[in-house]
Short mmCIF file of C-alpha atoms in Angstrom, two decimals:
data_model
loop_
_atom_site.label_atom_id
_atom_site.label_comp_id
_atom_site.label_asym_id
_atom_site.label_seq_id
_atom_site.Cartn_x
_atom_site.Cartn_y
_atom_site.Cartn_z
CA HIS A 813 95.78 110.67 95.13
CA PRO A 814 97.27 108.19 97.70
CA PHE A 815 97.26 105.38 95.13
CA TYR A 816 100.32 107.16 93.55
CA ARG A 817 102.61 107.30 96.37
CA PRO A 818 104.17 103.86 96.26
CA PHE A 819 105.21 104.43 92.68
CA ASN A 820 108.35 106.14 91.39
CA GLU A 821 106.95 107.92 88.43
CA ASN A 822 110.40 108.96 87.20
CA THR A 823 111.18 105.21 86.41
CA TYR A 824 108.60 105.00 83.83
CA GLU A 825 109.49 108.06 82.13
CA GLU A 826 113.12 107.02 82.04
CA GLU A 827 113.02 103.16 81.75
CA GLN A 828 109.42 102.54 80.62
CA VAL A 829 109.00 100.26 83.87
CA VAL A 830 106.62 100.90 86.85
CA ARG A 831 108.87 100.46 90.02
CA PHE A 832 107.57 100.83 93.67
CA ILE A 833 109.61 103.11 95.98
CA LYS A 834 107.74 101.94 99.28
CA PRO A 835 104.81 100.11 100.55
CA TYR A 836 101.53 101.57 100.45
CA THR A 837 101.23 101.40 104.19
CA ALA A 838 104.41 103.36 104.59
CA THR A 839 102.89 106.83 105.65
CA GLY A 840 105.95 108.63 106.99
CA PRO A 841 107.50 110.89 107.98
CA PHE A 842 109.33 111.54 104.94
CA GLY A 843 112.05 114.33 104.37
CA ASP A 844 112.79 117.39 106.06
CA PRO A 845 110.68 119.15 106.63
CA PRO A 846 108.70 116.02 107.34
CA THR A 847 105.79 115.11 105.05
CA TYR A 848 103.37 112.14 105.15
CA HIS A 849 101.94 110.16 102.52
CA TRP A 850 98.25 109.36 103.82
CA ARG A 851 96.17 106.56 102.31
CA ALA A 852 92.69 106.56 101.54
CA GLN A 853 91.91 104.76 104.77
CA ASP A 854 93.55 107.57 107.01
CA PHE A 855 91.41 110.16 105.47
CA LEU A 856 88.32 108.21 105.97
CA GLN A 857 89.10 107.09 109.70
CA ALA A 858 89.93 110.82 110.66
CA LEU A 859 86.43 111.87 109.31
CA LEU A 860 84.76 108.85 111.01
CA GLY A 861 86.65 109.27 114.26
CA ALA A 862 85.35 112.88 114.44
CA GLY A 863 81.96 111.87 114.43
CA PHE A 864 81.26 112.57 110.62
CA THR A 865 79.05 110.23 108.67
CA LEU A 866 80.32 109.48 105.28
CA CYS A 867 77.64 110.58 102.43
CA ASP A 868 79.71 109.82 99.26
CA TYR A 869 83.40 108.89 98.23
CA ARG A 870 84.62 108.84 94.80
CA ASP A 871 88.00 108.08 93.17
CA MET A 872 88.14 110.41 90.15
CA GLN A 873 90.16 110.19 86.76
CA SER A 874 91.81 113.36 85.37
CA TYR A 875 91.06 113.95 81.80
CA GLU A 876 92.86 115.93 78.93
CA ASP A 877 89.95 118.48 79.04
CA ASP A 878 90.36 119.17 82.73
CA LEU A 879 93.92 120.87 81.90
CA SER A 880 93.52 121.88 78.37
CA ALA A 881 94.31 125.42 79.24
CA TYR A 882 97.77 124.71 80.25
CA SER A 883 100.00 124.47 77.28
CA TRP A 884 102.63 122.64 79.44
CA VAL A 885 100.32 119.45 79.99
CA ASP A 886 101.68 116.54 78.22
CA LYS A 887 98.64 114.93 76.34
CA SER A 888 100.11 111.40 76.29
CA LYS A 889 99.89 111.29 80.01
CA TYR A 890 96.02 110.88 79.75
CA ASP A 891 96.29 107.52 77.69
CA TRP A 892 96.96 104.59 80.06
CA THR A 893 98.11 102.36 77.12
CA VAL A 894 100.95 105.00 76.73
CA TYR A 895 101.41 106.05 80.20
CA PRO A 896 100.09 103.39 82.84
CA TYR A 897 99.73 106.04 85.57
CA SER A 898 96.91 107.38 84.14
CA ALA A 899 94.78 104.29 84.49
CA LEU A 900 94.90 104.97 88.61
CA PRO A 901 92.59 107.53 89.78
CA SER A 902 94.18 111.09 90.09
CA TRP A 903 91.87 112.62 92.84
CA GLN A 904 89.67 111.19 95.47
CA GLY A 905 86.51 113.30 96.70
CA MET A 906 84.62 112.76 100.07
CA SER A 907 81.53 114.34 101.30
CA ALA A 908 80.49 113.99 105.05
CA LYS A 909 78.35 115.61 107.46
CA LYS A 910 78.41 115.69 111.24
CA LEU A 911 75.31 114.60 112.90
#
């Protein structure tokens, strides 16, 4: 989810502190090969600019049950009081149609 991208997740795991690594508005390019960190508005503007009508938009949380089949999943990462990043949405979903 785009809301995660300004944060350095490793600093919380190592130092128990949430740190920003860049402004939310910094979209890239980053690295080689170049990658981009699109914001929610970038996805929405692309859809609207292409003539789509937005029907639904959702920010979604992940839950322990979503990935329970994977033994490597750290269950503590679903408790926002233990791991603050889990308070942020994990995914975004959009439904659009072209008229």
